[in-house]
mmCIF file of C-alpha atoms in Angstrom:
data_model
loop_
_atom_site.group_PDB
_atom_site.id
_atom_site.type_symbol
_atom_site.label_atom_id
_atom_site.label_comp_id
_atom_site.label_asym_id
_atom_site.label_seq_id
_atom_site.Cartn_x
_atom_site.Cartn_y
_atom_site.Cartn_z
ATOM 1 C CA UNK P 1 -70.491 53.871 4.522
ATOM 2 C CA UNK P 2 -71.234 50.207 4.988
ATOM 3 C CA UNK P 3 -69.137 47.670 3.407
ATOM 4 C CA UNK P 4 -70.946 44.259 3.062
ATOM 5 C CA UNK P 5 -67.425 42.905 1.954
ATOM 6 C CA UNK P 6 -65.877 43.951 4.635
ATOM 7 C CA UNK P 7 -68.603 42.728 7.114
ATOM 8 C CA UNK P 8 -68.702 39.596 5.786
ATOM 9 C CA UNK P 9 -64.821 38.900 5.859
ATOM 10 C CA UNK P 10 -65.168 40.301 9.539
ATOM 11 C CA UNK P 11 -68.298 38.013 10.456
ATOM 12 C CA UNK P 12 -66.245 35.106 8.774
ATOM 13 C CA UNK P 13 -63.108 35.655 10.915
ATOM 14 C CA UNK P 14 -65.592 35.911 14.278
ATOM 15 C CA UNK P 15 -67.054 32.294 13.185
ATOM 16 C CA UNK P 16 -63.427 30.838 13.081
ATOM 17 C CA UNK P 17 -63.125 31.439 16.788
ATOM 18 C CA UNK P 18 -66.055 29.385 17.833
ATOM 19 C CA UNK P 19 -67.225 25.978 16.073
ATOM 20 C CA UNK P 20 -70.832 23.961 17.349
ATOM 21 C CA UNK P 21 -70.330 20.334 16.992
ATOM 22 C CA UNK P 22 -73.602 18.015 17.464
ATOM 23 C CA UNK P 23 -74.159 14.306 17.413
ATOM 24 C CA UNK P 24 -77.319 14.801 17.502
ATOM 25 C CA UNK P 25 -80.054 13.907 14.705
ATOM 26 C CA UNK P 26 -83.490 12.197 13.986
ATOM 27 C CA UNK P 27 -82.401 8.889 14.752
ATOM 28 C CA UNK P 28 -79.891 9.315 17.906
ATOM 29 C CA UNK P 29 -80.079 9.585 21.124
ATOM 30 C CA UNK P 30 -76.498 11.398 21.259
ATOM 31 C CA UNK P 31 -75.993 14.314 23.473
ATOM 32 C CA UNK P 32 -74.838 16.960 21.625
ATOM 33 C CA UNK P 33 -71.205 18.445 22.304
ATOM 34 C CA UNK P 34 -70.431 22.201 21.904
ATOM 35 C CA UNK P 35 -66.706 22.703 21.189
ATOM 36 C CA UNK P 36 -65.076 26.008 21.938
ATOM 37 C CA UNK P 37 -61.835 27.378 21.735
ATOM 38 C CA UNK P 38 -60.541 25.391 24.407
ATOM 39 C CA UNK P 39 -62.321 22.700 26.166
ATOM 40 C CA UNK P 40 -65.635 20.935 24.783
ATOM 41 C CA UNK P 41 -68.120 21.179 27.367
ATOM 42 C CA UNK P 42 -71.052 18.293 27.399
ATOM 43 C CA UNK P 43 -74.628 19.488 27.457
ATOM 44 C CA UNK P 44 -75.815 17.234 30.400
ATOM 45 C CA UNK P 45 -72.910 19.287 32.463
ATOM 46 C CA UNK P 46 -74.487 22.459 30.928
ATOM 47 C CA UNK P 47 -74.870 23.840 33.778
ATOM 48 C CA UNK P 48 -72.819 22.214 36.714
ATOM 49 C CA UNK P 49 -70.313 24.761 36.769
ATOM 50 C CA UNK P 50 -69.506 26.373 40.191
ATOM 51 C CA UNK P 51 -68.806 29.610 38.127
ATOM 52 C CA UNK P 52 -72.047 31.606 38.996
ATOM 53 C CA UNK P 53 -70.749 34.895 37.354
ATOM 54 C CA UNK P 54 -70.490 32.423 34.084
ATOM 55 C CA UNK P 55 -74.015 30.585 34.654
ATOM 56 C CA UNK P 56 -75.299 34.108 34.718
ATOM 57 C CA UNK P 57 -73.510 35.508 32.204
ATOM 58 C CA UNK P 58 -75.323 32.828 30.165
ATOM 59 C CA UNK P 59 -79.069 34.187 31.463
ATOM 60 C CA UNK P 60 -77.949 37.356 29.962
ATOM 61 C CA UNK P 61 -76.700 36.136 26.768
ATOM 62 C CA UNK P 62 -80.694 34.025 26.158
ATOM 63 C CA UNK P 63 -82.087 36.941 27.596
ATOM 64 C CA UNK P 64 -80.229 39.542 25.167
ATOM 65 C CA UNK P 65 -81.067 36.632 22.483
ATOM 66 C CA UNK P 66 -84.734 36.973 23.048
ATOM 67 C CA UNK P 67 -84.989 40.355 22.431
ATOM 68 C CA UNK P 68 -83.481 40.229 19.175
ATOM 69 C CA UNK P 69 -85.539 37.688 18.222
ATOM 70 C CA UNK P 70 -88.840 40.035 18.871
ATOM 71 C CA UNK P 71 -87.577 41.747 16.184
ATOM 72 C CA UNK P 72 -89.094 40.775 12.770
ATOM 73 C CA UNK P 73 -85.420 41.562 10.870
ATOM 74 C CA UNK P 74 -83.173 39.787 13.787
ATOM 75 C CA UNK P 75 -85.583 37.057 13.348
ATOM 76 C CA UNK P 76 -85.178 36.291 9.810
ATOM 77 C CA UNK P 77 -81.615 36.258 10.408
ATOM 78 C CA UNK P 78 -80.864 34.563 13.557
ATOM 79 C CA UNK P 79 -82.934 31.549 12.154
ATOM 80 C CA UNK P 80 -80.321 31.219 9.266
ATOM 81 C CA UNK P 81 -77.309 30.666 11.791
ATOM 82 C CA UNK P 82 -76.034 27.620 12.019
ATOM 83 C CA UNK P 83 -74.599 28.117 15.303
ATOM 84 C CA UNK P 84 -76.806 29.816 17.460
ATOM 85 C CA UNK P 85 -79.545 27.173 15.983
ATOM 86 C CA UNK P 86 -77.566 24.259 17.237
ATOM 87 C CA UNK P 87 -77.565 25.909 20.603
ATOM 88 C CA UNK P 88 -80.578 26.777 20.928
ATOM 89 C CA UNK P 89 -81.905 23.022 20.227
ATOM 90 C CA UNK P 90 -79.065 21.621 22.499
ATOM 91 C CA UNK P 91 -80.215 23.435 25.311
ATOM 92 C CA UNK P 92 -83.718 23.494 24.399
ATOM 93 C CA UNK P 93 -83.528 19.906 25.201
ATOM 94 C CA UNK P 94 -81.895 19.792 28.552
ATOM 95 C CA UNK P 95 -84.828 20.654 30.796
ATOM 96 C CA UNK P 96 -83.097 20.985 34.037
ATOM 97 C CA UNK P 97 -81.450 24.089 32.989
ATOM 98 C CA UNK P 98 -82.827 27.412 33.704
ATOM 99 C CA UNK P 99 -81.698 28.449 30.116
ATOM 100 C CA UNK P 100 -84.266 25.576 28.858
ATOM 101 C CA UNK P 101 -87.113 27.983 28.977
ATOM 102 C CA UNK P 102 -85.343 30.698 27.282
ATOM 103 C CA UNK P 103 -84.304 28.696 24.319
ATOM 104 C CA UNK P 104 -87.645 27.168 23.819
ATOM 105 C CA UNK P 105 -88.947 30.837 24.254
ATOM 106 C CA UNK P 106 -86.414 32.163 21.370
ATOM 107 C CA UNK P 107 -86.963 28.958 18.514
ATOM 108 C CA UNK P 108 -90.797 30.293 19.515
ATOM 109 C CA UNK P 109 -90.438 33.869 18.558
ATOM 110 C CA UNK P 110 -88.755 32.752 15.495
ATOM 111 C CA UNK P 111 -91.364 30.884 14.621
ATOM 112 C CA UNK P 112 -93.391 33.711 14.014
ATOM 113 C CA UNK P 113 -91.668 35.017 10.753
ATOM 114 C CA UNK P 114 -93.405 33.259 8.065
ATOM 115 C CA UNK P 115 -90.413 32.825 6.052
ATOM 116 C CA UNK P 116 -88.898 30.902 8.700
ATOM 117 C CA UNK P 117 -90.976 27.829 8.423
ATOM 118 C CA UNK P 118 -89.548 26.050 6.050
ATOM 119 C CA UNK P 119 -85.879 26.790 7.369
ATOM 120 C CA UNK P 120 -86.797 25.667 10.753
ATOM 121 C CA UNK P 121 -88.843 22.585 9.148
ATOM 122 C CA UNK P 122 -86.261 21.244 6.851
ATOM 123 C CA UNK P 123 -82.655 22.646 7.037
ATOM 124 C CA UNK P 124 -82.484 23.057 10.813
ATOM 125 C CA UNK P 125 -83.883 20.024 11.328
ATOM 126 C CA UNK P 126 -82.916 19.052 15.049
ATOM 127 C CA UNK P 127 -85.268 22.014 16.319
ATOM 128 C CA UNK P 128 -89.012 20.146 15.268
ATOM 129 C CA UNK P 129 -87.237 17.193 17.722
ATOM 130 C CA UNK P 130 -85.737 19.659 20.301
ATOM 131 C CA UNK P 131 -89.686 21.324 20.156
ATOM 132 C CA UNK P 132 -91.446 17.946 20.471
ATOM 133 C CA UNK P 133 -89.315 16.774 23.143
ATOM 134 C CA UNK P 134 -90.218 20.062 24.880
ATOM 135 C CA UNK P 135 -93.797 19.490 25.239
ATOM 136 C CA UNK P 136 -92.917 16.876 27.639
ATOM 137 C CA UNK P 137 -90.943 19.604 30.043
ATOM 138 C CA UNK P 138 -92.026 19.830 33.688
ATOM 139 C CA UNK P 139 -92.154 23.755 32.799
ATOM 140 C CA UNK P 140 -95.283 24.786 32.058
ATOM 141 C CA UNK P 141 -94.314 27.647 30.196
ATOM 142 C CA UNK P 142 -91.894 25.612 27.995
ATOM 143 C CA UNK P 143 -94.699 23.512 26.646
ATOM 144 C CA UNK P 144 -97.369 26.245 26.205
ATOM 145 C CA UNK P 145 -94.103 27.920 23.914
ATOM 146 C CA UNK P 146 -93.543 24.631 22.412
ATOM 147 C CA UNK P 147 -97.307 24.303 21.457
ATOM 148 C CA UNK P 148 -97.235 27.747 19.684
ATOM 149 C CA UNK P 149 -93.741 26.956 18.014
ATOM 150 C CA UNK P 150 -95.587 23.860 16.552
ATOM 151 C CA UNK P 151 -99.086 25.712 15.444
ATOM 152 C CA UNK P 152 -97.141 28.729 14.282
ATOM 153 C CA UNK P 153 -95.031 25.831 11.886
ATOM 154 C CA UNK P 154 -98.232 23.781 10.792
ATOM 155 C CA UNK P 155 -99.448 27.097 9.356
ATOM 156 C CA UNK P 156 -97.375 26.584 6.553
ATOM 157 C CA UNK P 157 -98.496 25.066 3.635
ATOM 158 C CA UNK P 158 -95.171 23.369 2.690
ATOM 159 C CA UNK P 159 -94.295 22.229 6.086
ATOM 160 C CA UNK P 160 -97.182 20.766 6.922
ATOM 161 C CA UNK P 161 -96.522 16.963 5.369
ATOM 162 C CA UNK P 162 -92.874 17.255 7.264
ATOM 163 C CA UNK P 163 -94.141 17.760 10.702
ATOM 164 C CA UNK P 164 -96.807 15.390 10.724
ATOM 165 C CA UNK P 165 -94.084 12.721 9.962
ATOM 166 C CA UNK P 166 -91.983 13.829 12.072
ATOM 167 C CA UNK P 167 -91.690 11.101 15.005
ATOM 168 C CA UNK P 168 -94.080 11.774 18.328
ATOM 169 C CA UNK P 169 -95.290 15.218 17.273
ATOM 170 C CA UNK P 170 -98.937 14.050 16.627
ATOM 171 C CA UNK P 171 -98.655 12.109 19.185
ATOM 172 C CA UNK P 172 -97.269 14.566 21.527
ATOM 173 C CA UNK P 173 -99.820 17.465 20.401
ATOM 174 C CA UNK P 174 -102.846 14.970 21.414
ATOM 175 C CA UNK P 175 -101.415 14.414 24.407
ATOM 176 C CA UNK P 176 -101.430 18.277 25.304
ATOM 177 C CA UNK P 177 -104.750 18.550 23.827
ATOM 178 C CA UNK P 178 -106.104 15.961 26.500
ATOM 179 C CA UNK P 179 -103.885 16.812 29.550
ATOM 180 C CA UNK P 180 -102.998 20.878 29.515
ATOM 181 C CA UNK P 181 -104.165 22.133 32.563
ATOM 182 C CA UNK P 182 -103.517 25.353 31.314
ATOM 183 C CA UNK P 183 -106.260 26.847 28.499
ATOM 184 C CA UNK P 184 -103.669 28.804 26.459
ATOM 185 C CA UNK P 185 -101.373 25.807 26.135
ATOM 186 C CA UNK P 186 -104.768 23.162 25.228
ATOM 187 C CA UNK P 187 -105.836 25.533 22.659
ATOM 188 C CA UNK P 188 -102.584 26.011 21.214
ATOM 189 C CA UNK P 189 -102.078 22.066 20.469
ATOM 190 C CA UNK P 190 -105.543 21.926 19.161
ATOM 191 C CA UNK P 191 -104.855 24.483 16.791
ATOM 192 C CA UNK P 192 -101.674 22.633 15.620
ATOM 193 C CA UNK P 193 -103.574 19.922 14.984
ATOM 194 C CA UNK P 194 -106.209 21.433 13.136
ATOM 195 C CA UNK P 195 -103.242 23.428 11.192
ATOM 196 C CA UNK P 196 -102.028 19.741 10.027
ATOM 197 C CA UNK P 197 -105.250 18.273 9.203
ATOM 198 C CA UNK P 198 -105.296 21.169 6.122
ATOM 199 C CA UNK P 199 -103.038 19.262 4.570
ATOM 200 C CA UNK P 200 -104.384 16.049 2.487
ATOM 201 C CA UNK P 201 -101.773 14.252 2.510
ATOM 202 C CA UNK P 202 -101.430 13.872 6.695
ATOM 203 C CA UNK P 203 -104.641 11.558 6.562
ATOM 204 C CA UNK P 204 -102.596 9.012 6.687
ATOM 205 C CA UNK P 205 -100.290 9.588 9.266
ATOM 206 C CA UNK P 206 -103.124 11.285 11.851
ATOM 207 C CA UNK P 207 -105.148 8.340 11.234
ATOM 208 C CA UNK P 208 -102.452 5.836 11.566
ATOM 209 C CA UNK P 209 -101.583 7.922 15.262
ATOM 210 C CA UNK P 210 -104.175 5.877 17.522
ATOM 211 C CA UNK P 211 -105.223 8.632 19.684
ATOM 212 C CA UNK P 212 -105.669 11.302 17.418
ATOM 213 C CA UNK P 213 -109.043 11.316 15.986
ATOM 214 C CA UNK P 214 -109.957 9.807 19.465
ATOM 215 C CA UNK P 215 -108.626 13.063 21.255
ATOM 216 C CA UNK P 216 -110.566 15.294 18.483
ATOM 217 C CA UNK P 217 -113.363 13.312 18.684
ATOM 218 C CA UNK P 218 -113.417 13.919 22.699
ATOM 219 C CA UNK P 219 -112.273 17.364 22.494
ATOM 220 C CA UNK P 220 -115.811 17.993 19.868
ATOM 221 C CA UNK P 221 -118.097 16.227 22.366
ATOM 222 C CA UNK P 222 -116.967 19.231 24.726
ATOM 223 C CA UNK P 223 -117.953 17.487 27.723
ATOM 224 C CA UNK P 224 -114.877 17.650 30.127
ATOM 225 C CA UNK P 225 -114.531 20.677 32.205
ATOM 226 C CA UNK P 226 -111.962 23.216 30.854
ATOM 227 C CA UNK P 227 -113.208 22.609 27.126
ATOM 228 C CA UNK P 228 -114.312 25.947 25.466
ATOM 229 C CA UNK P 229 -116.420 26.571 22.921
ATOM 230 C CA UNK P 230 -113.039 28.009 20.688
ATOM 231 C CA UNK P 231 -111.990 24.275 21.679
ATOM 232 C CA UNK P 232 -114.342 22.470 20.718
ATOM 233 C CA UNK P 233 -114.718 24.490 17.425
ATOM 234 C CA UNK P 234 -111.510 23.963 15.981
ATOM 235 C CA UNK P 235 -111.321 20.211 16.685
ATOM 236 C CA UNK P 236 -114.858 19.609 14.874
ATOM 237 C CA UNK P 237 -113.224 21.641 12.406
ATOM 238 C CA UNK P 238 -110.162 19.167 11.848
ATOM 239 C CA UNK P 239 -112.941 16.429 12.116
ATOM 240 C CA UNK P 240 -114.519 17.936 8.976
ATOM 241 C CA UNK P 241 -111.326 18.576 7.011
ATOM 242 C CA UNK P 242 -109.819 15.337 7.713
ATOM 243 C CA UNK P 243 -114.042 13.856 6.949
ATOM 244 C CA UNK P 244 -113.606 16.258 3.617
ATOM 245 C CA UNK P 245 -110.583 14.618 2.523
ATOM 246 C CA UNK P 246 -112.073 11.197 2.727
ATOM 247 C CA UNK P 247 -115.112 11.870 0.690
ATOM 248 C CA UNK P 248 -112.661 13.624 -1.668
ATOM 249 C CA UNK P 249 -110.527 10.083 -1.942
ATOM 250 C CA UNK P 250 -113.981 7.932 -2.167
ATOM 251 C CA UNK P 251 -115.678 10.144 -5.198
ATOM 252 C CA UNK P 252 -112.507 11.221 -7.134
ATOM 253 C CA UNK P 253 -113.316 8.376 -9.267
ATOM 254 C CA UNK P 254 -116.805 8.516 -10.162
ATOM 255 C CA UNK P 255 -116.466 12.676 -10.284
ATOM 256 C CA UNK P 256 -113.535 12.425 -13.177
ATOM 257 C CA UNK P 257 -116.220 9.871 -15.177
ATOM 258 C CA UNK P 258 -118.448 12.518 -15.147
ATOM 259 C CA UNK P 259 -116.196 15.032 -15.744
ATOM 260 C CA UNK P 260 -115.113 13.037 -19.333
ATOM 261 C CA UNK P 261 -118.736 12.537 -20.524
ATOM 262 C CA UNK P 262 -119.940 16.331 -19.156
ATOM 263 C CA UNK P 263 -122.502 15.070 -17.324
ATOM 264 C CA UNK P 264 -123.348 16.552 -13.881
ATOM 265 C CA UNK P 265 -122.609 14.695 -10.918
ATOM 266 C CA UNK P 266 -125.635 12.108 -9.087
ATOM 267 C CA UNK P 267 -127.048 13.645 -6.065
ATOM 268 C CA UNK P 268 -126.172 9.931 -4.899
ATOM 269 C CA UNK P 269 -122.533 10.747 -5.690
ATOM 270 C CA UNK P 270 -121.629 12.382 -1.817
ATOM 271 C CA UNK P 271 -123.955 10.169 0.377
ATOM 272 C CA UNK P 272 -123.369 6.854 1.152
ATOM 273 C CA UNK P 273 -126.034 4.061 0.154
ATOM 274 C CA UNK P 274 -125.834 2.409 4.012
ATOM 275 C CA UNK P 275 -126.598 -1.005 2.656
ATOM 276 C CA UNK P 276 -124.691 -3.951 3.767
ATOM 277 C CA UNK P 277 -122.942 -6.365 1.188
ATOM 278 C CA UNK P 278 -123.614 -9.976 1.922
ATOM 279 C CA UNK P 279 -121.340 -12.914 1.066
ATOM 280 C CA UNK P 280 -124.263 -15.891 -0.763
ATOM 281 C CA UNK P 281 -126.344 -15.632 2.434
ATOM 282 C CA UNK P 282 -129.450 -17.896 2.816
ATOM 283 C CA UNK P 283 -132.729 -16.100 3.178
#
């Protein structure tokens, strides 16, 4: 039968042979290191090996990788170690690899268990930078996974505040919004965005990026070629929440008066008077 003491004594004596080492966090530049048993290879020399029976040995590991992760168990699992995490966002971020695509691919798939939000938001917290970075790959397919990493993320309630602080992301998701040639990719940032406006607290921080409601408010107009009506939808959407949470902010006041005296609120209460306020002027 199966012996989760014995596994995990076996799985703990596996993890003594190989240790991940990173310098890298929110506010370094670092290249990460990966130390092995024997010599600590540098992620910028990744892949400058003249080994090509090792470089492809590698393909097959990510490629073995991402079809465990397309498995809703191996997902919640794989997300929870340390290790493979650390590589994955190490090599995530060096886009001349071939493994680059492949590791943005597999942080993707994980993505897609719901409980892994909030493990991939806060306690693996160089993959939201490795992901953000990606969106500025030369591979197309890197950013359209990065884009649906980042919606799939925003979906969650409790991660929602954490991304949109998180540095460049807004900034990065407007950018795709406006520039993805590709339709899949375009409507997958949009949809991140819209994901973060849900949250009342981002307000702040998407007004405060200086393109954002700019890039939603071009992206409702829908007049650039390659806009779609799904498009266009969900950023007059995110218009509307992020309007919603506004007029929340400018009646809370007046609404809890009423509230105290149970007395309905004016009709006046939601629409504003349009009158300007001068300053002693002569008539």
């Amino acid at each position: 039968g199966y012996d989760e003491e014995e596994d995990t004594t076996m799985r703990s004596e596996r993890s003594k042979n190989v240790s991940v080492h990173s310098s890298y966090s929110n506010d370094s530049a670092a290249t990460p290191r990966f130390s092995g048993t024997n010599t600590p290879v540098e992620v910028r020399g990744y892949d400058d090996t003249v080994d090509e029976h090792l470089r492809a040995a590698r393909q097959n590991i990510f490629a073995l990788t991402l079809h465990l992760v397309k498995e809703k168990d191996n997902a919640y699992h794989l997300a929870r170690h340390d290790a493979l995490m650390t590589s994955l966002a190490a090599i995530a971020n060096y886009h001349d690899s071939p493994s680059h695509l492949l590791a943005i691919k597999a942080v993707a798939f994980l993505t897609r268990h719901r409980l892994n939000t909030k493990i991939l938001a806060f306690k693996q917290r160089y993959i939201v930078p490795a992901i953000v970075h990606g969106t500025s790959s030369m591979n197309d397919s890197s950013r359209l996974f990065c884009c649906y990493a980042l919606q799939n993320l925003a979906q969650d309630k409790s991660c929602r505040q954490e991304l949109a602080v998180a540095p460049g992301l807004i900034s990065a998701l407007c950018e795709r919004s406006r520039k993805a040639q590709s339709e899949e990719e375009r409507l997958a940032a949009i949809s991140a965005i819209k994901n973060l406006c849900d949250e009342p607290a981002n307000l702040i921080p998407m007004t405060n990026t200086p393109d954002c409601i700019a890039t939603l408010m071009h992206l409702a107009h829908g007049m650039e070629e390659g806009i779609t009506d799904l498009m266009q939808y969900r950023a007059c959407d995110a218009l509307a929440t992020l309007s919603h949470w506004l007029r929340k902010i400018a009646t809370s006041g007046q609404a809890l008066e009423n509230a105290k005296t149970k007395q309905p609120p004016p009709k006046t209460l939601f629409v504003p008077s349009l009158q300007v306020v001068p300053f002693n002027q002569w008539k």
